[in-house]
Coordinates of C-alpha atoms in Angstrom, one line a residue:
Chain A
X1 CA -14.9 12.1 8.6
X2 CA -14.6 14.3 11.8
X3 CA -12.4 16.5 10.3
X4 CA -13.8 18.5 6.9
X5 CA -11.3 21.3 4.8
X6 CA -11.5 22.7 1.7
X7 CA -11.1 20.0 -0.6
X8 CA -11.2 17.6 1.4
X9 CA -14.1 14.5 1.0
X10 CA -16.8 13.9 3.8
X11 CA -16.5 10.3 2.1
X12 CA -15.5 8.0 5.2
X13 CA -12.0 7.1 5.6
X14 CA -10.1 3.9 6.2
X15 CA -7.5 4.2 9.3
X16 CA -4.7 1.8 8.6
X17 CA -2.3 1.7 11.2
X18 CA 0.4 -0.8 9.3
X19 CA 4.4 -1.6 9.2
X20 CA 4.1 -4.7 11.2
X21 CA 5.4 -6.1 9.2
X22 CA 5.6 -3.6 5.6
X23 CA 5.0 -6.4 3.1
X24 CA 2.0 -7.5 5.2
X25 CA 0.6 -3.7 5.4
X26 CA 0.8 -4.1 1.0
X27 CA -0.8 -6.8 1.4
X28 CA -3.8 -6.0 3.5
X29 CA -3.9 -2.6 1.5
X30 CA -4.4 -5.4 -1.9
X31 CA -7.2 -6.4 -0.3
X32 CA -9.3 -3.7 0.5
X33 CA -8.6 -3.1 -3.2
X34 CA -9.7 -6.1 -4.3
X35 CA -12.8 -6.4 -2.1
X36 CA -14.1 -2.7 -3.2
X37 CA -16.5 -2.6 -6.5
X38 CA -15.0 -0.1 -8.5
X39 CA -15.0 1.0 -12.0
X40 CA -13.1 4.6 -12.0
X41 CA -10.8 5.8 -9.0
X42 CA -13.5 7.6 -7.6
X43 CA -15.6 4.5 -6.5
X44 CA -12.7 3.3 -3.9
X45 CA -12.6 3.7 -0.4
X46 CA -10.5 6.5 0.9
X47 CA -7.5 4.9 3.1
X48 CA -4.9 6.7 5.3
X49 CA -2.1 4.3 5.7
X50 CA 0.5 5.1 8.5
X51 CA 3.3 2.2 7.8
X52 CA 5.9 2.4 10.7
X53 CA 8.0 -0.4 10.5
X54 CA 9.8 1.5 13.6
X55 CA 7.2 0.1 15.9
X56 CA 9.2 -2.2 18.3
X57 CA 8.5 -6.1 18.0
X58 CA 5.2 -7.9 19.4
X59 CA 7.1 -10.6 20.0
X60 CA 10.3 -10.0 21.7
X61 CA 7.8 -7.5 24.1
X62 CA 5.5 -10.2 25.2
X63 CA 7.6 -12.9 25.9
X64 CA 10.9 -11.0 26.5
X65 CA 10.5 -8.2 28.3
X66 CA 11.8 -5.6 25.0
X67 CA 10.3 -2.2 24.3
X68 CA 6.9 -2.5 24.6
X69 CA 4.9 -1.4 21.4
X70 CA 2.2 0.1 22.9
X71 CA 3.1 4.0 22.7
X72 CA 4.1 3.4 19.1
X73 CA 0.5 1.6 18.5
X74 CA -1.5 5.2 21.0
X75 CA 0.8 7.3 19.1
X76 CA -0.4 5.9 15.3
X77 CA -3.7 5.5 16.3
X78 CA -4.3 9.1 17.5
X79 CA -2.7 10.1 14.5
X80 CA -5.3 8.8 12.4
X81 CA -7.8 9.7 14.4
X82 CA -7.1 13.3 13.9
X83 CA -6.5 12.7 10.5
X84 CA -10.3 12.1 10.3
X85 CA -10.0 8.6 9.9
X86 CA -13.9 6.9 10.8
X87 CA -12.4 3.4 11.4
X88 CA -9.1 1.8 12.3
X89 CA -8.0 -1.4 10.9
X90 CA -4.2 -3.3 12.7
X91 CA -3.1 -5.7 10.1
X92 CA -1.0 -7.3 12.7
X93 CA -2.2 -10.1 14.8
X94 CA 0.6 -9.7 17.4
X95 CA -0.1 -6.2 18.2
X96 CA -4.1 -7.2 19.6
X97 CA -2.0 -8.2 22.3
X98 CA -2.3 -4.4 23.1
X99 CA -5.9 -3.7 21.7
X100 CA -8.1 -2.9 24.7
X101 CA -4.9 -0.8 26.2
X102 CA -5.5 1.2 22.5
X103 CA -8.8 1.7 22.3
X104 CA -8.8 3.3 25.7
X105 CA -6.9 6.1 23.9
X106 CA -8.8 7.0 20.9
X107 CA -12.1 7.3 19.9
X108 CA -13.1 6.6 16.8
X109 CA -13.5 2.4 16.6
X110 CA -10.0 0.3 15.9
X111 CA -11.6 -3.5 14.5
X112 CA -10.6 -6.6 16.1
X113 CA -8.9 -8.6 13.6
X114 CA -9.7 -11.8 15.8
X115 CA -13.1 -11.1 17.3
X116 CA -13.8 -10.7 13.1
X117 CA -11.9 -13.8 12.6
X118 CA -13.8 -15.7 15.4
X119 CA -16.9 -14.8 14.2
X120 CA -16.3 -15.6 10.6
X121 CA -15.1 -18.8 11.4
X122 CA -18.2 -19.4 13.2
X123 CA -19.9 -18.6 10.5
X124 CA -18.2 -20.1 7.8
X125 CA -17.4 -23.5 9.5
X126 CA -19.6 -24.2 12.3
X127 CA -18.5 -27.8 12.4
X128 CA -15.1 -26.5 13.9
X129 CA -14.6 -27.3 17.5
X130 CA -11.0 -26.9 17.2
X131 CA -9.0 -24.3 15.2
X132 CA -5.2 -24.4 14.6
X133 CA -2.9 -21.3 15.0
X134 CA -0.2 -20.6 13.0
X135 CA 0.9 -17.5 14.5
X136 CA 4.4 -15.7 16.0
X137 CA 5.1 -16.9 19.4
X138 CA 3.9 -13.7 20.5
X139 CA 0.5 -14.2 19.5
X140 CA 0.6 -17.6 20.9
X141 CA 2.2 -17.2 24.3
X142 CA 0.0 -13.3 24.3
X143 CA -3.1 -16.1 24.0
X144 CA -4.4 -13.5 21.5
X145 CA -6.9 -15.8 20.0
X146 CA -7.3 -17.9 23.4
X147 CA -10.6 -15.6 24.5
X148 CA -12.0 -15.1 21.7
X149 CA -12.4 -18.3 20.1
X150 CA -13.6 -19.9 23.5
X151 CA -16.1 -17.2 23.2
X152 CA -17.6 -18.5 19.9
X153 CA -17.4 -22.5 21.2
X154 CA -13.8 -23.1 19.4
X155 CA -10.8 -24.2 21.7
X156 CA -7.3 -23.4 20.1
X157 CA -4.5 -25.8 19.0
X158 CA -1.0 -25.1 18.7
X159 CA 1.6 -26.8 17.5
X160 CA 4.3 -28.6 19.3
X161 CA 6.8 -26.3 20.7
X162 CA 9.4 -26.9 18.0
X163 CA 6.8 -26.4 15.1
X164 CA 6.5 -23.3 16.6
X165 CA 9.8 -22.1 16.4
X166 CA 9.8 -23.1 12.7
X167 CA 7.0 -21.6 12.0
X168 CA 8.6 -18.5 13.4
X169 CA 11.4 -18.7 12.0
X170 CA 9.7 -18.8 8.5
X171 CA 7.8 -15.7 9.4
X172 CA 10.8 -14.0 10.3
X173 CA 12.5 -14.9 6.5
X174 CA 9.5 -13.6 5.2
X175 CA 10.0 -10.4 7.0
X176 CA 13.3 -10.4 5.8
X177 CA 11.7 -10.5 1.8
X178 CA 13.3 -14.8 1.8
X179 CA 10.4 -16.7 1.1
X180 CA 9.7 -19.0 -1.3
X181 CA 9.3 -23.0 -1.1
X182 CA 11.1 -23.4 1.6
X183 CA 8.4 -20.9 3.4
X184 CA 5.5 -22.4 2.3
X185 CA 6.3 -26.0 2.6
X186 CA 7.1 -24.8 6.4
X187 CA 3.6 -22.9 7.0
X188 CA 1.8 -26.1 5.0
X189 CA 3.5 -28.8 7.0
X190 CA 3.0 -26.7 10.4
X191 CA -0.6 -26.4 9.8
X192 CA -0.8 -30.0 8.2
X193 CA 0.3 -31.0 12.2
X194 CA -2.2 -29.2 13.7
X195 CA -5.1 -31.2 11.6
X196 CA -3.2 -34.1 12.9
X197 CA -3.3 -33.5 16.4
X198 CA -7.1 -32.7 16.1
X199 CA -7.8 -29.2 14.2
X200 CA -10.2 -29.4 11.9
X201 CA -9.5 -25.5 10.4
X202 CA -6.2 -23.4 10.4
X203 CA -6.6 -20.0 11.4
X204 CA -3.1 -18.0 8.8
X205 CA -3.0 -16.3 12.5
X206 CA 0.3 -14.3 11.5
X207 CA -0.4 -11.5 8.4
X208 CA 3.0 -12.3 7.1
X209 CA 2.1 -16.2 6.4
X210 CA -0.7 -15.6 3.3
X211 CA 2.3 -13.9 1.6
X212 CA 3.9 -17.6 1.6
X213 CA 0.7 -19.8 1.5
X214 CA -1.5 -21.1 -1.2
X215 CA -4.9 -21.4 0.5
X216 CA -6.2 -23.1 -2.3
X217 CA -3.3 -25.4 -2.5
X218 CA -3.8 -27.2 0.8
X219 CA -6.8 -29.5 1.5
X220 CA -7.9 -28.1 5.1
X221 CA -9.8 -25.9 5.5
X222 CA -7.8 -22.0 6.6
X223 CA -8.8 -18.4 8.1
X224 CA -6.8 -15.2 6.5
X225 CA -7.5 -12.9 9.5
X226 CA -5.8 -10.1 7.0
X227 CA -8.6 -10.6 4.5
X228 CA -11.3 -10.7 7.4
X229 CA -10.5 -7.3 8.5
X230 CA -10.3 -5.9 5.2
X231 CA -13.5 -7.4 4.3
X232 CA -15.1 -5.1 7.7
X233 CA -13.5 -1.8 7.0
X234 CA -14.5 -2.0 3.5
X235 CA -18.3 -3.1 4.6
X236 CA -17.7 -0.1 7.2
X237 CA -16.7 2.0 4.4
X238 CA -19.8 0.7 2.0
X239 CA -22.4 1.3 5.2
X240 CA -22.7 -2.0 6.3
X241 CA -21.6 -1.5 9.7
X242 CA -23.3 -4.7 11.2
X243 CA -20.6 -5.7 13.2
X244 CA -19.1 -2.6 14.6
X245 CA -17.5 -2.8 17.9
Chain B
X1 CA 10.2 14.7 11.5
X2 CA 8.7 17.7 12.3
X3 CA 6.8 17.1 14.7
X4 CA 7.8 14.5 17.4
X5 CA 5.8 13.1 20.5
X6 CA 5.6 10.4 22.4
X7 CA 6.1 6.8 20.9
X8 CA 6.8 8.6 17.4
X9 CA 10.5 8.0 16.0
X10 CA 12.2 10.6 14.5
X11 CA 12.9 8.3 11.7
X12 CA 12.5 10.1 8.0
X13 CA 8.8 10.0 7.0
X14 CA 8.2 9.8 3.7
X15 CA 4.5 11.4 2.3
X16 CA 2.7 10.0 -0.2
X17 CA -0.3 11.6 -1.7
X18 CA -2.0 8.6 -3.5
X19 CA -4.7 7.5 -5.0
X20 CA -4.9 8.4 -8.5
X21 CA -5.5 5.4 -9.0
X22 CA -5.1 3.2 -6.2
X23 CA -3.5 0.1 -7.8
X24 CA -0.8 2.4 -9.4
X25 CA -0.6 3.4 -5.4
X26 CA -0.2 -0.1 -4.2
X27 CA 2.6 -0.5 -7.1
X28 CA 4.5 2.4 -5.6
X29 CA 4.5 1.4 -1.9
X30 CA 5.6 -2.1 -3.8
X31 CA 8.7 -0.5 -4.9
X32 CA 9.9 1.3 -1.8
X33 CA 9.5 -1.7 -0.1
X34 CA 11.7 -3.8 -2.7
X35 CA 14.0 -1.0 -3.0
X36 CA 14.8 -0.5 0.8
X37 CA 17.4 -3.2 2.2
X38 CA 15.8 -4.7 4.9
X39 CA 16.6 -7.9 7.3
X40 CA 13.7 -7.0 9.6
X41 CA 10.7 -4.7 9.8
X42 CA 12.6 -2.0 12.0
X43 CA 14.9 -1.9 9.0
X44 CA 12.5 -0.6 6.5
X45 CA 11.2 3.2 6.1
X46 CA 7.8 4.4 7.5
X47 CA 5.5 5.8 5.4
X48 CA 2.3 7.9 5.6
X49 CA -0.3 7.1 2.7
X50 CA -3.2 9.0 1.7
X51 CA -4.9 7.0 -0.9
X52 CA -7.4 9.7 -1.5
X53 CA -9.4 8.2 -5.0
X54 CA -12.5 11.3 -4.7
X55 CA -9.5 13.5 -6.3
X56 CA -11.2 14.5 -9.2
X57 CA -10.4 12.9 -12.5
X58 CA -6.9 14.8 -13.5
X59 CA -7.3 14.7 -17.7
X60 CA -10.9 15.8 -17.3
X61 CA -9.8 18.8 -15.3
X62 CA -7.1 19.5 -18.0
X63 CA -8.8 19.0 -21.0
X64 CA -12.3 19.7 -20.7
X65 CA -13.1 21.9 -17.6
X66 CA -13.5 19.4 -15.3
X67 CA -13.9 19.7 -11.7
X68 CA -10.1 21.0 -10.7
X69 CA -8.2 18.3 -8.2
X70 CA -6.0 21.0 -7.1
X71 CA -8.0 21.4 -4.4
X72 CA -7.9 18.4 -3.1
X73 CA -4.0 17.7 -3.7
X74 CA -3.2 21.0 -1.5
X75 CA -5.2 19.5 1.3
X76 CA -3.7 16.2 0.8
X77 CA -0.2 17.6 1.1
X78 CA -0.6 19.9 3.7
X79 CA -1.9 16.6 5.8
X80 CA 1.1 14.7 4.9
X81 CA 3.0 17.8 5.9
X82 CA 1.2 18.5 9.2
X83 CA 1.9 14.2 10.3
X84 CA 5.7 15.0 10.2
X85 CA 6.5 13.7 6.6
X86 CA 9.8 15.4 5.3
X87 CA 9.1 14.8 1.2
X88 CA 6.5 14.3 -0.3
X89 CA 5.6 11.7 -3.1
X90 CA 2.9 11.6 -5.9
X91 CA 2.9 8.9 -8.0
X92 CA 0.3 10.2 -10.9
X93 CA 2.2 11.6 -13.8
X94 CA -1.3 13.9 -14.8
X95 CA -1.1 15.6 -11.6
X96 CA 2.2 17.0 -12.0
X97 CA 0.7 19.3 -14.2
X98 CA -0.1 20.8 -10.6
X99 CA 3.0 20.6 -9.0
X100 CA 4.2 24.2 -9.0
X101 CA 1.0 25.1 -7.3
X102 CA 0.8 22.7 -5.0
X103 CA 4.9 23.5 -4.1
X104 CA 3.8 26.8 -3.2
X105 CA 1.2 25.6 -0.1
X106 CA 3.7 23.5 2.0
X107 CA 6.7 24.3 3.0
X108 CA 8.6 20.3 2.6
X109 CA 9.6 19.6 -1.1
X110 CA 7.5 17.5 -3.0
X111 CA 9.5 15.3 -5.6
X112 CA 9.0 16.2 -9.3
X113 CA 8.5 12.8 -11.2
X114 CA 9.0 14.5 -14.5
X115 CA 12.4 15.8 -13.5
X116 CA 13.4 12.6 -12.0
X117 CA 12.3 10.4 -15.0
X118 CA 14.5 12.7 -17.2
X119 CA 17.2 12.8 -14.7
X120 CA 17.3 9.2 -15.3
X121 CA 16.6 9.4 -18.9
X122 CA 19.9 11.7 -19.6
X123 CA 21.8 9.3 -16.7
X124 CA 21.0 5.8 -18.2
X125 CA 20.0 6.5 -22.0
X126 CA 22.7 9.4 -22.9
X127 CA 22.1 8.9 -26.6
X128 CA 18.5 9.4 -26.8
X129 CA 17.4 12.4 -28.7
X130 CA 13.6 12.0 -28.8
X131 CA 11.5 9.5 -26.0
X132 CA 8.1 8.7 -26.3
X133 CA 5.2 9.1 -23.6
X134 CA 2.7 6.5 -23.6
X135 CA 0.3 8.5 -21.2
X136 CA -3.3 9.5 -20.8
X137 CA -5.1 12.4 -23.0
X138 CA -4.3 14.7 -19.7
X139 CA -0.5 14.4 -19.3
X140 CA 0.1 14.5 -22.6
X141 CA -2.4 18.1 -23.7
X142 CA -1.2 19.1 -20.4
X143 CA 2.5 18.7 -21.9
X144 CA 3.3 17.8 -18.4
X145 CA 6.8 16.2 -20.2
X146 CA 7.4 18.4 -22.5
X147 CA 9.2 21.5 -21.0
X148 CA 11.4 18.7 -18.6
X149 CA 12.7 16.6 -21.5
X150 CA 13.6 19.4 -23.6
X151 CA 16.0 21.0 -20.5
X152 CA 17.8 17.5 -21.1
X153 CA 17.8 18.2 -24.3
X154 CA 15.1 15.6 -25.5
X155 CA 12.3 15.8 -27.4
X156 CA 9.1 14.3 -26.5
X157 CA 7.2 12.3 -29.0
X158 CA 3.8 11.0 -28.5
X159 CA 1.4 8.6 -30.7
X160 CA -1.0 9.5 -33.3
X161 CA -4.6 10.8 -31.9
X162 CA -6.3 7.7 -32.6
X163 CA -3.3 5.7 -30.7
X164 CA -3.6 7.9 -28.2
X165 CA -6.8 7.3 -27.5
X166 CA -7.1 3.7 -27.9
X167 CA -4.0 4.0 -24.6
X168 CA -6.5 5.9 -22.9
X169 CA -9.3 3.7 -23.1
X170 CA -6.7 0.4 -21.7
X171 CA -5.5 2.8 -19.1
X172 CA -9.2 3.3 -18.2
X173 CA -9.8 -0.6 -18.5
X174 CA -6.6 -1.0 -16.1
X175 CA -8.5 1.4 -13.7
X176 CA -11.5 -0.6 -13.7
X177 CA -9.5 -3.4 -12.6
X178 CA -10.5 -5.2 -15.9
X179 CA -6.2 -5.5 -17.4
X180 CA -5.1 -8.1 -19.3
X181 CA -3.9 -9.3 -22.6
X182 CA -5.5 -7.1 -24.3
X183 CA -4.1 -3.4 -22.0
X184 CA -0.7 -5.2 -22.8
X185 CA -0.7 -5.5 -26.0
X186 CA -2.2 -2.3 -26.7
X187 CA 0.4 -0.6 -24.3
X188 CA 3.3 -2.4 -25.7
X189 CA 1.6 -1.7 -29.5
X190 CA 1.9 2.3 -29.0
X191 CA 5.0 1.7 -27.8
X192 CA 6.3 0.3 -30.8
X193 CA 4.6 2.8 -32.9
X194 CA 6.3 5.1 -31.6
X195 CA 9.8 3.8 -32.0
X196 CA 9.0 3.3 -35.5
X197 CA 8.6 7.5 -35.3
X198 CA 11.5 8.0 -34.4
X199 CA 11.8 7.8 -30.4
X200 CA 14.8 5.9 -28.9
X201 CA 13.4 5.6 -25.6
X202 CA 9.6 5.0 -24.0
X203 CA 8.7 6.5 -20.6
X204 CA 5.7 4.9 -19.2
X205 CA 4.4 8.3 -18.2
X206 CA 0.9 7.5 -16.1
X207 CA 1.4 4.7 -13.4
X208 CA -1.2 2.5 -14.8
X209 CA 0.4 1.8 -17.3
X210 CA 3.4 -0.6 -15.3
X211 CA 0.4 -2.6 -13.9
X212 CA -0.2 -4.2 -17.5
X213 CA 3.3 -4.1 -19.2
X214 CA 6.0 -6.1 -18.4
X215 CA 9.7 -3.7 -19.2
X216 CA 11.6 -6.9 -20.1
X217 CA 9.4 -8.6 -22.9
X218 CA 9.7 -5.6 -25.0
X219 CA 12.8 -5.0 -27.1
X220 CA 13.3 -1.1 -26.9
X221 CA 14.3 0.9 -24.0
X222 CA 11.9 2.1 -21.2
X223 CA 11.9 4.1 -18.1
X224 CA 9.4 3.6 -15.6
X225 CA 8.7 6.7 -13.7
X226 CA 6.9 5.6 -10.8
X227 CA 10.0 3.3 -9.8
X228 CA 12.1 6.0 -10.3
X229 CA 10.1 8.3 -8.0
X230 CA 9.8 5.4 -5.3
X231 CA 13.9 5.3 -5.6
X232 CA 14.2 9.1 -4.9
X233 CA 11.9 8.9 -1.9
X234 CA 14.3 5.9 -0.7
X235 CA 17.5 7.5 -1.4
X236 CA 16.0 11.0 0.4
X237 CA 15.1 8.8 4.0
X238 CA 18.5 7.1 3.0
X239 CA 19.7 10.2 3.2
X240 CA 21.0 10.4 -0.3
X241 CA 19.7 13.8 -0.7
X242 CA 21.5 14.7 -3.8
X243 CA 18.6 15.9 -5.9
X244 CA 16.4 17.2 -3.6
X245 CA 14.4 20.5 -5.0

């Protein structure tokens, strides 16, 4: 921690810089949970989690021209930097869109929840030549993942235009707290198309979709960026920083 | 907010000091989400978590000399209070035995959980005379309820030392992550026992306990405090302020 007070632990601390959307912050706050060995309270990882939900949407920015995000993102980011936060984690796939223009800001490290997702995918399936993204048009028309997967070999698929829309309309009920069946079935059949039209892994490129997707209930093969980020802070947190930016 | 600056909102910020433990932490940010009507994410509340789990272990400071966590929950409200938050939340019932000291180092309130639960108690369950507190060793030598419940004219009963103990252990096991069956049954037995002592009504005083007990299979009256401390918070940014200290 950069900052030290009475009382306060030198023990690093997790930078979450969350509310996009809120359910999807819980979710990715689960994880880091989950993925920490812990017996008593005192073995987990200290987290700071700034949830803004205020944060104007990825989305309607990138392809629309609306308020831009980005002094929202500087803003929380700074914030837990001087909170003494070591690392920041963005469980938002949208809001990478804006990465580089963050980290110019701050200077502690903010993880790439794609370059992490790349590079697990890579090493997790390294068959794949094509990945499927089911993602917020955002992230798609953004080409978020465009880079980074060429990078590791791996050319992006995307559905047809009118998947898209239903896949982003299902994202936006599950913003809304509306998902169910309907939900799933739309995320399952979206990414069902994209093995179809030559994908041989789905990348859950959206942190609202694993709120509405049983990974274990589909038979492709699928990437939960969420997960893949929280697995990094935590092995930040535990001293494995092997893959630090 | 109290502090404002560029990109931030001016949006209510709502603290909370977490941690203690961290699943009962992710429970709470579960129920201000479910309790804040929300279409989309602009529509929810932000929130500034510090899920600090090196507090030290509050019944160990209480009852056997222990390593004090006041300390460390000064410093963790004066952050909260230094990011902009306007209230502060702190969903662990043990370390209410701390509030009045911690009240005294920042200057935005801090919501009482004790005095909310029995607000509720006295609103929803007028009849009761005596409630029971299924809590750890801590709360309950601490008699963190006892002076609240009696000002609503209530008295608090808790189990038999051997009970108590055997709730301690389960809240431990739910700590560990390792909650089941077995934490549910115990939970809902002390429960019982202590209806069959007299009490009217149980108050699921530490927020572990929620994790491993379900309010609706049981057939006597509960109150859950850590919902009813994630309600306040709402209703304050809501700007329901009625029972602010």
């Amino acid at each position: 921690m950069t900052r030290t007070g009475e009382g306060r632990t030198r023990e690093p601390l997790i930078g979450v810089l969350g509310g996009m959307g809120p359910e999807a912050t819980l979710d990715f706050y689960r994880y880091i949970l989950s993925l920490t060995p812990a017996a008593v309270d005192q073995d987990h990882i200290a987290v700071l989690i700034y949830s803004n939900p205020k944060i104007p949407d990825r989305t309607q920015a990138i392809i629309s021209g609306g308020e831009s995000p980005l002094p929202y993102l500087i803003e929380g980011a700074r914030l837990l930097e001087e909170d003494g936060a070591g690392i920041i984690a963005m469980p938002c796939n949208a809001a990478h869109y804006y990465l580089e223009d963050m980290r110019r800001e701050v200077r502690i490290p903010i993880l790439d929840m794609v370059e992490e997702t790349c590079a697990a995918l890579r090493r997790r399936l390294p068959e794949v030549r094509t990945a499927g993204l089911l993602a917020t048009i955002g992230t798609l028309k953004g080409r978020v993942y465009d880079e980074a997967l060429e990078k590791v070999g791996v050319a992006a698929a995307i559905p047809d235009e009118a998947v898209c829309w239903m896949v982003q309309d299902a994202i936006d009920q599950v913003k809304a707290g509306k998902y169910g069946p309907s939900t799933r079935e739309t995320f399952e059949y979206a990414g069902r198309r994209l093995l179809d039209a030559g994908a041989q892994a789905v990348i859950l490129a959206c942190t609202e979709i694993p709120l509405s997707f049983d990974e274990n209930a589909v038979d492709y093969p699928t990437l939960n960026p969420a997960r893949i980020l929280a697995q990094a802070a935590v092995d930040w947190a535990l001293g494995k920083k092997g893959r630090l930016p």
